[in-house]
Each structure stands twice: as structure tokens, then as C-alpha cells.
Amino acid sequence: MVRLPEGDPVAEAMVDRRTGRTWTVDVDPFEIASTVVTERQWNAVFDKVTATRQADFPRVDVSWRQAVTFCNEMSLRDGLTPPYTITTVDPPARDNDTWTPHDEPAPDDWCVRWDREANGYRLPTDAEWQVACRAGSGGPRYGNLDEIAWYSDNSQGSLHPVAKKVPNAWGLFDTLGGVWEWCWDLYDAEVYGSYRIIRGGGWSDPHWSCRAGVRRKTNPQAAFDDLGFRLARTIAD
């Protein structure tokens, strides 16, 4: 895990290009993994055998709910306090003819709550992810895209092992390209209900998707072959 940002909290400027809204988030120091969670890490937590050739590949086809469950399980394995309380309350029944996304309660209201004081592994927030990706660069990318990321122009249409490209200035690999990464935050609860933010772009995406400021959304129950996650931790005072 890499500790960042150094020193005082960072005031990170955020932009939603869909609505044009801008805002600033104070990001306190935190820890974040240098790579996304790999097949090796996933299978070690859940006691599964990992094929050698796949061990260092990103773990993909993971829903948001599965990602927070992994965070709790790995926290317990390492003697840390799990940050999430996960309940089994189902969302209310809905009429398929009249249902709209904002009718469904957000997952943190009906199934997942985050204890922000817990020292276990968790998903990064939207703002934390952006700070980590930019690594103080302030721009849309921290280097030449072909050198730092797997994307549609150089991935040969497939997933690649982690940490094969140049890291950013803080030693983080593949924050752009490779796989999209789940964040904790809701995208826009008023419009999209429970949809969560994903960041970074993936191996099949064009260059314009692989920028530090690009924010996308998807259903927290969705799982795709270009979507993974990276661990973060709260630093105790």
C-alpha cells in the first residue's frame, strides 16, 4: 500500500461533464494499493486455486457488492477491522412498467454501510481515486498513454497482467487503462439511483476514456471483463 498525499489534505477539483457541475473535495491522507486486485489476491482470500498464467492478471467480472465483500474478507484475514456492514435486506418490489432507476434505494441505504473510522481495506472514494491517479500532475494523464496504459490501440483486444506499464509519480500502476475501477461513491442518486462511479478506462476503450477526469457509472450488481477494483485504507489519526 502507498500512503498519499503527503502532508496536509489536498483540495481536489472535481468536474461532472454531464451536468457541468464543479466542486472541491478535501482529501485526507490515505493508503492505496499500487495495483488493482489480482487473481492471486482474490483466490488467496477465498481459498481458490490460481492458474499460474493468470495469477498477476486483474480480477475482473466483479460487481461492486462483491468488491466490498472482498474488502471485508481480506481485512479479517489481515487482522484489520472490516469497514463495511453488509445486510441482506432486499430492495422493494417494483413495477417493471413504471420503475425508474431513482425508485431503487442506494445500496449503502439497504445493504452496505461504511464505517469511516475502520482501518480495514475498502474501495477508494471518487476524489481519492482521482488524487491517486494524477499523482500531483494536475493533467488528464501522467504520461504518454502508450507507455502507461493498456487501451484499445495497444491491448490487442485482451486483458494484460498488472504492473507491465510505467507507473505514475507515486508508484501506482495502471490507474489509466487496463480495467475500470470501482469507487465507493454513488454517481447521481437523484437521476441514476444506486449506480456507482467507475474510473480509469479499460483495455477495450479509446484514448479519450483513459483520462484522470473521466467519470462513468454502472449498476452495482454489474460485472464486466474490463472492470476491477483497487484497495484503499483509512489512516488512523
PDB file of C-alpha atoms in Angstrom:
ATOM      1  CA  MET A   1       0.000   0.000   0.000  1.00  0.00           C
ATOM      2  CA  VAL A   2       1.187   3.525  -0.854  1.00  0.00           C
ATOM      3  CA  ARG A   3       0.484   6.408   1.521  1.00  0.00           C
ATOM      4  CA  LEU A   4      -0.681   9.627  -0.118  1.00  0.00           C
ATOM      5  CA  PRO A   5      -0.998  12.538  -0.418  1.00  0.00           C
ATOM      6  CA  GLU A   6       1.877  13.635   1.778  1.00  0.00           C
ATOM      7  CA  GLY A   7       1.332  16.484   4.214  1.00  0.00           C
ATOM      8  CA  ASP A   8      -1.922  18.387   4.592  1.00  0.00           C
ATOM      9  CA  PRO A   9      -5.220  17.395   2.964  1.00  0.00           C
ATOM     10  CA  VAL A  10      -5.402  18.056  -0.773  1.00  0.00           C
ATOM     11  CA  ALA A  11      -8.227  20.174  -2.184  1.00  0.00           C
ATOM     12  CA  GLU A  12      -9.134  18.178  -5.302  1.00  0.00           C
ATOM     13  CA  ALA A  13     -11.168  19.920  -8.015  1.00  0.00           C
ATOM     14  CA  MET A  14     -13.915  17.638  -9.337  1.00  0.00           C
ATOM     15  CA  VAL A  15     -15.976  18.007 -12.519  1.00  0.00           C
ATOM     16  CA  ASP A  16     -19.117  16.280 -13.776  1.00  0.00           C
ATOM     17  CA  ARG A  17     -19.012  16.884 -17.511  1.00  0.00           C
ATOM     18  CA  ARG A  18     -22.549  15.560 -17.952  1.00  0.00           C
ATOM     19  CA  THR A  19     -24.061  18.326 -15.828  1.00  0.00           C
ATOM     20  CA  GLY A  20     -21.237  20.873 -15.871  1.00  0.00           C
ATOM     21  CA  ARG A  21     -21.141  20.870 -12.073  1.00  0.00           C
ATOM     22  CA  THR A  22     -17.816  21.586 -10.368  1.00  0.00           C
ATOM     23  CA  TRP A  23     -16.894  21.156  -6.717  1.00  0.00           C
ATOM     24  CA  THR A  24     -13.897  20.685  -4.446  1.00  0.00           C
ATOM     25  CA  VAL A  25     -13.211  17.804  -2.060  1.00  0.00           C
ATOM     26  CA  ASP A  26     -10.653  17.900   0.752  1.00  0.00           C
ATOM     27  CA  VAL A  27      -8.823  14.562   0.580  1.00  0.00           C
ATOM     28  CA  ASP A  28      -7.094  13.486   3.784  1.00  0.00           C
ATOM     29  CA  PRO A  29      -4.009  11.250   3.617  1.00  0.00           C
ATOM     30  CA  PHE A  30      -4.896   7.614   2.934  1.00  0.00           C
ATOM     31  CA  GLU A  31      -3.324   4.431   1.625  1.00  0.00           C
ATOM     32  CA  ILE A  32      -3.975   2.832  -1.737  1.00  0.00           C
ATOM     33  CA  ALA A  33      -2.681  -0.287  -3.459  1.00  0.00           C
ATOM     34  CA  SER A  34      -0.081   0.062  -6.188  1.00  0.00           C
ATOM     35  CA  THR A  35      -2.110  -2.256  -8.457  1.00  0.00           C
ATOM     36  CA  VAL A  36      -5.678  -3.394  -8.820  1.00  0.00           C
ATOM     37  CA  VAL A  37      -6.627  -6.617  -7.049  1.00  0.00           C
ATOM     38  CA  THR A  38      -5.203  -9.598  -8.922  1.00  0.00           C
ATOM     39  CA  GLU A  39      -6.449 -13.139  -9.431  1.00  0.00           C
ATOM     40  CA  ARG A  40      -3.769 -14.288  -6.959  1.00  0.00           C
ATOM     41  CA  GLN A  41      -5.052 -11.956  -4.223  1.00  0.00           C
ATOM     42  CA  TRP A  42      -8.706 -12.773  -4.859  1.00  0.00           C
ATOM     43  CA  ASN A  43      -8.201 -16.510  -4.790  1.00  0.00           C
ATOM     44  CA  ALA A  44      -5.987 -16.379  -1.696  1.00  0.00           C
ATOM     45  CA  VAL A  45      -8.779 -14.702   0.254  1.00  0.00           C
ATOM     46  CA  PHE A  46     -11.432 -17.139  -0.944  1.00  0.00           C
ATOM     47  CA  ASP A  47      -9.184 -20.246  -0.799  1.00  0.00           C
ATOM     48  CA  LYS A  48      -9.270 -20.944  -4.508  1.00  0.00           C
ATOM     49  CA  VAL A  49      -6.518 -22.290  -6.732  1.00  0.00           C
ATOM     50  CA  THR A  50      -4.990 -19.773  -9.149  1.00  0.00           C
ATOM     51  CA  ALA A  51      -3.738 -20.813 -12.567  1.00  0.00           C
ATOM     52  CA  THR A  52      -0.099 -19.692 -12.738  1.00  0.00           C
ATOM     53  CA  ARG A  53      -0.514 -17.843 -16.008  1.00  0.00           C
ATOM     54  CA  GLN A  54      -3.440 -15.837 -14.610  1.00  0.00           C
ATOM     55  CA  ALA A  55      -2.057 -15.024 -11.159  1.00  0.00           C
ATOM     56  CA  ASP A  56      -0.965 -11.461 -11.949  1.00  0.00           C
ATOM     57  CA  PHE A  57      -3.942 -10.551 -14.102  1.00  0.00           C
ATOM     58  CA  PRO A  58      -6.535  -8.123 -12.729  1.00  0.00           C
ATOM     59  CA  ARG A  59      -9.525  -9.780 -11.103  1.00  0.00           C
ATOM     60  CA  VAL A  60     -12.426  -8.794 -13.347  1.00  0.00           C
ATOM     61  CA  ASP A  61     -16.115  -9.709 -13.624  1.00  0.00           C
ATOM     62  CA  VAL A  62     -16.549  -8.415 -10.071  1.00  0.00           C
ATOM     63  CA  SER A  63     -19.638  -6.472  -9.026  1.00  0.00           C
ATOM     64  CA  TRP A  64     -19.484  -3.562  -6.582  1.00  0.00           C
ATOM     65  CA  ARG A  65     -21.149  -5.720  -3.937  1.00  0.00           C
ATOM     66  CA  GLN A  66     -18.578  -8.483  -4.465  1.00  0.00           C
ATOM     67  CA  ALA A  67     -15.770  -5.927  -4.238  1.00  0.00           C
ATOM     68  CA  VAL A  68     -16.880  -4.620  -0.831  1.00  0.00           C
ATOM     69  CA  THR A  69     -17.320  -8.207   0.387  1.00  0.00           C
ATOM     70  CA  PHE A  70     -13.720  -8.941  -0.638  1.00  0.00           C
ATOM     71  CA  CYS A  71     -12.554  -5.827   1.229  1.00  0.00           C
ATOM     72  CA  ASN A  72     -14.148  -7.137   4.424  1.00  0.00           C
ATOM     73  CA  GLU A  73     -12.807 -10.667   3.992  1.00  0.00           C
ATOM     74  CA  MET A  74      -9.244  -9.530   3.292  1.00  0.00           C
ATOM     75  CA  SER A  75      -9.431  -7.158   6.273  1.00  0.00           C
ATOM     76  CA  LEU A  76     -10.372 -10.061   8.562  1.00  0.00           C
ATOM     77  CA  ARG A  77      -7.581 -12.205   7.123  1.00  0.00           C
ATOM     78  CA  ASP A  78      -5.025  -9.486   7.901  1.00  0.00           C
ATOM     79  CA  GLY A  79      -6.325  -8.741  11.403  1.00  0.00           C
ATOM     80  CA  LEU A  80      -7.924  -5.416  10.491  1.00  0.00           C
ATOM     81  CA  THR A  81     -11.389  -4.046  11.232  1.00  0.00           C
ATOM     82  CA  PRO A  82     -13.734  -4.564   8.270  1.00  0.00           C
ATOM     83  CA  PRO A  83     -15.090  -1.202   7.107  1.00  0.00           C
ATOM     84  CA  TYR A  84     -18.414  -2.388   5.702  1.00  0.00           C
ATOM     85  CA  THR A  85     -21.591  -3.634   7.328  1.00  0.00           C
ATOM     86  CA  ILE A  86     -23.393  -5.708   4.717  1.00  0.00           C
ATOM     87  CA  THR A  87     -27.029  -6.640   5.311  1.00  0.00           C
ATOM     88  CA  THR A  88     -29.298  -8.948   3.364  1.00  0.00           C
ATOM     89  CA  VAL A  89     -32.316  -6.662   3.119  1.00  0.00           C
ATOM     90  CA  ASP A  90     -33.669  -6.772  -0.408  1.00  0.00           C
ATOM     91  CA  PRO A  91     -34.728  -3.651  -2.310  1.00  0.00           C
ATOM     92  CA  PRO A  92     -38.503  -3.177  -2.530  1.00  0.00           C
ATOM     93  CA  ALA A  93     -40.546  -4.864  -5.246  1.00  0.00           C
ATOM     94  CA  ARG A  94     -41.100  -2.692  -8.287  1.00  0.00           C
ATOM     95  CA  ASP A  95     -43.479  -2.498 -11.211  1.00  0.00           C
ATOM     96  CA  ASN A  96     -41.464  -3.087 -14.372  1.00  0.00           C
ATOM     97  CA  ASP A  97     -43.844  -0.878 -16.333  1.00  0.00           C
ATOM     98  CA  THR A  98     -43.322   2.190 -14.155  1.00  0.00           C
ATOM     99  CA  TRP A  99     -39.966   1.613 -12.448  1.00  0.00           C
ATOM    100  CA  THR A 100     -37.192   4.148 -12.949  1.00  0.00           C
ATOM    101  CA  PRO A 101     -33.647   3.926 -11.529  1.00  0.00           C
ATOM    102  CA  HIS A 102     -34.198   6.521  -8.806  1.00  0.00           C
ATOM    103  CA  ASP A 103     -37.022   4.416  -7.320  1.00  0.00           C
ATOM    104  CA  GLU A 104     -34.483   1.874  -6.072  1.00  0.00           C
ATOM    105  CA  PRO A 105     -32.721   2.802  -2.816  1.00  0.00           C
ATOM    106  CA  ALA A 106     -28.969   3.214  -2.897  1.00  0.00           C
ATOM    107  CA  PRO A 107     -27.003   0.127  -1.803  1.00  0.00           C
ATOM    108  CA  ASP A 108     -25.500   1.910   1.189  1.00  0.00           C
ATOM    109  CA  ASP A 109     -29.067   2.559   2.408  1.00  0.00           C
ATOM    110  CA  TRP A 110     -30.277  -1.031   2.128  1.00  0.00           C
ATOM    111  CA  CYS A 111     -27.274  -3.333   2.116  1.00  0.00           C
ATOM    112  CA  VAL A 112     -23.875  -1.663   2.720  1.00  0.00           C
ATOM    113  CA  ARG A 113     -22.756   0.902   5.288  1.00  0.00           C
ATOM    114  CA  TRP A 114     -19.212   2.217   5.614  1.00  0.00           C
ATOM    115  CA  ASP A 115     -17.553   2.771   8.992  1.00  0.00           C
ATOM    116  CA  ARG A 116     -15.147   5.550   8.074  1.00  0.00           C
ATOM    117  CA  GLU A 117     -13.081   5.011  11.224  1.00  0.00           C
ATOM    118  CA  ALA A 118     -12.327   1.349  10.450  1.00  0.00           C
ATOM    119  CA  ASN A 119      -8.740   0.522   9.478  1.00  0.00           C
ATOM    120  CA  GLY A 120      -9.572  -2.310   7.082  1.00  0.00           C
ATOM    121  CA  TYR A 121      -9.378  -2.414   3.310  1.00  0.00           C
ATOM    122  CA  ARG A 122     -12.022  -0.536   1.358  1.00  0.00           C
ATOM    123  CA  LEU A 123     -12.800   0.988  -2.012  1.00  0.00           C
ATOM    124  CA  PRO A 124     -11.346   4.449  -2.663  1.00  0.00           C
ATOM    125  CA  THR A 125     -13.708   7.370  -2.880  1.00  0.00           C
ATOM    126  CA  ASP A 126     -14.150   9.117  -6.203  1.00  0.00           C
ATOM    127  CA  ALA A 127     -11.927  12.019  -5.108  1.00  0.00           C
ATOM    128  CA  GLU A 128      -9.279   9.737  -3.579  1.00  0.00           C
ATOM    129  CA  TRP A 129      -9.070   7.785  -6.802  1.00  0.00           C
ATOM    130  CA  GLN A 130      -8.551  10.978  -8.815  1.00  0.00           C
ATOM    131  CA  VAL A 131      -5.817  12.238  -6.478  1.00  0.00           C
ATOM    132  CA  ALA A 132      -4.091   8.852  -6.682  1.00  0.00           C
ATOM    133  CA  CYS A 133      -4.305   8.708 -10.464  1.00  0.00           C
ATOM    134  CA  ARG A 134      -2.976  12.196 -11.098  1.00  0.00           C
ATOM    135  CA  ALA A 135      -0.120  11.830  -8.603  1.00  0.00           C
ATOM    136  CA  GLY A 136       0.329  15.581  -8.450  1.00  0.00           C
ATOM    137  CA  SER A 137       0.406  16.025 -12.227  1.00  0.00           C
ATOM    138  CA  GLY A 138      -2.807  18.048 -12.451  1.00  0.00           C
ATOM    139  CA  GLY A 139      -3.445  16.978 -16.047  1.00  0.00           C
ATOM    140  CA  PRO A 140      -5.627  14.374 -17.750  1.00  0.00           C
ATOM    141  CA  ARG A 141      -2.747  11.864 -17.898  1.00  0.00           C
ATOM    142  CA  TYR A 142       0.523  11.356 -16.030  1.00  0.00           C
ATOM    143  CA  GLY A 143       2.497  10.331 -19.125  1.00  0.00           C
ATOM    144  CA  ASN A 144       2.375   9.102 -22.701  1.00  0.00           C
ATOM    145  CA  LEU A 145      -0.677   6.845 -22.924  1.00  0.00           C
ATOM    146  CA  ASP A 146       1.065   4.035 -24.807  1.00  0.00           C
ATOM    147  CA  GLU A 147       3.710   3.887 -22.082  1.00  0.00           C
ATOM    148  CA  ILE A 148       1.383   3.983 -19.065  1.00  0.00           C
ATOM    149  CA  ALA A 149      -1.797   2.174 -20.109  1.00  0.00           C
ATOM    150  CA  TRP A 150      -3.379  -0.764 -21.924  1.00  0.00           C
ATOM    151  CA  TYR A 151      -6.188   0.581 -24.106  1.00  0.00           C
ATOM    152  CA  SER A 152      -7.803  -0.126 -27.473  1.00  0.00           C
ATOM    153  CA  ASP A 153      -4.776   0.921 -29.553  1.00  0.00           C
ATOM    154  CA  ASN A 154      -2.227  -1.358 -27.857  1.00  0.00           C
ATOM    155  CA  SER A 155      -4.022  -4.108 -25.892  1.00  0.00           C
ATOM    156  CA  GLN A 156      -4.538  -6.456 -28.853  1.00  0.00           C
ATOM    157  CA  GLY A 157      -8.117  -6.826 -27.666  1.00  0.00           C
ATOM    158  CA  SER A 158      -7.355  -8.550 -24.382  1.00  0.00           C
ATOM    159  CA  LEU A 159      -6.566  -8.145 -20.700  1.00  0.00           C
ATOM    160  CA  HIS A 160      -2.923  -7.954 -19.563  1.00  0.00           C
ATOM    161  CA  PRO A 161      -1.069  -8.615 -16.280  1.00  0.00           C
ATOM    162  CA  VAL A 162      -0.735  -5.736 -13.832  1.00  0.00           C
ATOM    163  CA  ALA A 163       2.369  -3.547 -13.473  1.00  0.00           C
ATOM    164  CA  LYS A 164       3.717  -4.018 -17.010  1.00  0.00           C
ATOM    165  CA  LYS A 165       3.427  -0.337 -17.887  1.00  0.00           C
ATOM    166  CA  VAL A 166       5.179   2.730 -16.448  1.00  0.00           C
ATOM    167  CA  PRO A 167       3.748   3.759 -13.039  1.00  0.00           C
ATOM    168  CA  ASN A 168       2.794   7.285 -12.083  1.00  0.00           C
ATOM    169  CA  ALA A 169       4.997   9.507  -9.914  1.00  0.00           C
ATOM    170  CA  TRP A 170       3.651   7.886  -6.737  1.00  0.00           C
ATOM    171  CA  GLY A 171       4.351   4.341  -7.884  1.00  0.00           C
ATOM    172  CA  LEU A 172       0.807   3.354  -8.838  1.00  0.00           C
ATOM    173  CA  PHE A 173       0.366   1.141 -11.892  1.00  0.00           C
ATOM    174  CA  ASP A 174      -2.455   1.037 -14.423  1.00  0.00           C
ATOM    175  CA  THR A 175      -4.671   3.736 -12.939  1.00  0.00           C
ATOM    176  CA  LEU A 176      -5.467   4.525 -16.569  1.00  0.00           C
ATOM    177  CA  GLY A 177      -6.380   1.717 -18.946  1.00  0.00           C
ATOM    178  CA  GLY A 178      -6.262  -1.976 -18.143  1.00  0.00           C
ATOM    179  CA  VAL A 179      -9.546  -2.174 -16.237  1.00  0.00           C
ATOM    180  CA  TRP A 180     -12.113   0.292 -14.987  1.00  0.00           C
ATOM    181  CA  GLU A 181     -12.040   0.576 -11.198  1.00  0.00           C
ATOM    182  CA  TRP A 182     -14.969   0.650  -8.780  1.00  0.00           C
ATOM    183  CA  CYS A 183     -15.199   3.606  -6.399  1.00  0.00           C
ATOM    184  CA  TRP A 184     -17.335   3.896  -3.278  1.00  0.00           C
ATOM    185  CA  ASP A 185     -19.444   6.849  -4.404  1.00  0.00           C
ATOM    186  CA  LEU A 186     -22.873   6.996  -5.954  1.00  0.00           C
ATOM    187  CA  TYR A 187     -22.813   8.690  -9.352  1.00  0.00           C
ATOM    188  CA  ASP A 188     -26.029  10.733  -9.097  1.00  0.00           C
ATOM    189  CA  ALA A 189     -28.644   9.255  -6.770  1.00  0.00           C
ATOM    190  CA  GLU A 190     -31.376  11.636  -7.911  1.00  0.00           C
ATOM    191  CA  VAL A 191     -31.097  10.528 -11.530  1.00  0.00           C
ATOM    192  CA  TYR A 192     -29.379   7.126 -11.520  1.00  0.00           C
ATOM    193  CA  GLY A 193     -30.306   5.711  -8.118  1.00  0.00           C
ATOM    194  CA  SER A 194     -27.840   3.081  -6.921  1.00  0.00           C
ATOM    195  CA  TYR A 195     -25.352   3.370  -9.804  1.00  0.00           C
ATOM    196  CA  ARG A 196     -21.749   3.638  -8.625  1.00  0.00           C
ATOM    197  CA  ILE A 197     -18.798   5.502 -10.106  1.00  0.00           C
ATOM    198  CA  ILE A 198     -16.132   3.672 -12.101  1.00  0.00           C
ATOM    199  CA  ARG A 199     -12.840   5.251 -13.139  1.00  0.00           C
ATOM    200  CA  GLY A 200      -9.772   4.900 -15.330  1.00  0.00           C
ATOM    201  CA  GLY A 201     -10.815   3.302 -18.602  1.00  0.00           C
ATOM    202  CA  GLY A 202     -10.199  -0.260 -19.735  1.00  0.00           C
ATOM    203  CA  TRP A 203      -8.279  -2.346 -22.249  1.00  0.00           C
ATOM    204  CA  SER A 204     -11.000  -2.018 -24.897  1.00  0.00           C
ATOM    205  CA  ASP A 205     -11.576   1.722 -24.534  1.00  0.00           C
ATOM    206  CA  PRO A 206     -10.386   4.518 -26.844  1.00  0.00           C
ATOM    207  CA  HIS A 207      -7.855   7.062 -25.678  1.00  0.00           C
ATOM    208  CA  TRP A 208     -10.412   9.676 -24.645  1.00  0.00           C
ATOM    209  CA  SER A 209     -11.824   7.351 -21.978  1.00  0.00           C
ATOM    210  CA  CYS A 210      -8.400   6.956 -20.370  1.00  0.00           C
ATOM    211  CA  ARG A 211      -8.143  10.306 -18.611  1.00  0.00           C
ATOM    212  CA  ALA A 212      -7.960  11.137 -14.915  1.00  0.00           C
ATOM    213  CA  GLY A 213     -11.116  13.244 -15.004  1.00  0.00           C
ATOM    214  CA  VAL A 214     -13.385  10.758 -16.797  1.00  0.00           C
ATOM    215  CA  ARG A 215     -16.196   9.515 -14.544  1.00  0.00           C
ATOM    216  CA  ARG A 216     -18.542   6.732 -15.653  1.00  0.00           C
ATOM    217  CA  LYS A 217     -21.295   4.839 -13.859  1.00  0.00           C
ATOM    218  CA  THR A 218     -22.774   1.374 -13.748  1.00  0.00           C
ATOM    219  CA  ASN A 219     -25.177  -0.783 -11.776  1.00  0.00           C
ATOM    220  CA  PRO A 220     -23.544  -2.041  -8.542  1.00  0.00           C
ATOM    221  CA  GLN A 221     -24.655  -5.562  -9.424  1.00  0.00           C
ATOM    222  CA  ALA A 222     -22.984  -5.423 -12.854  1.00  0.00           C
ATOM    223  CA  ALA A 223     -19.783  -7.325 -13.645  1.00  0.00           C
ATOM    224  CA  PHE A 224     -17.716  -6.933 -16.814  1.00  0.00           C
ATOM    225  CA  ASP A 225     -14.496  -8.311 -18.278  1.00  0.00           C
ATOM    226  CA  ASP A 226     -12.871  -4.863 -18.109  1.00  0.00           C
ATOM    227  CA  LEU A 227     -13.970  -3.876 -14.599  1.00  0.00           C
ATOM    228  CA  GLY A 228     -11.981  -4.498 -11.413  1.00  0.00           C
ATOM    229  CA  PHE A 229     -11.065  -2.620  -8.245  1.00  0.00           C
ATOM    230  CA  ARG A 230      -8.175  -1.296  -6.155  1.00  0.00           C
ATOM    231  CA  LEU A 231      -7.883  -1.397  -2.370  1.00  0.00           C
ATOM    232  CA  ALA A 232      -7.580   1.667  -0.152  1.00  0.00           C
ATOM    233  CA  ARG A 233      -7.257   2.157   3.613  1.00  0.00           C
ATOM    234  CA  THR A 234      -8.071   4.941   6.047  1.00  0.00           C
ATOM    235  CA  ILE A 235      -5.074   6.170   8.045  1.00  0.00           C
ATOM    236  CA  ALA A 236      -5.814   6.347  11.763  1.00  0.00           C
ATOM    237  CA  ASP A 237      -5.247   9.687  13.475  1.00  0.00           C
TER     238      ASP A 237
END
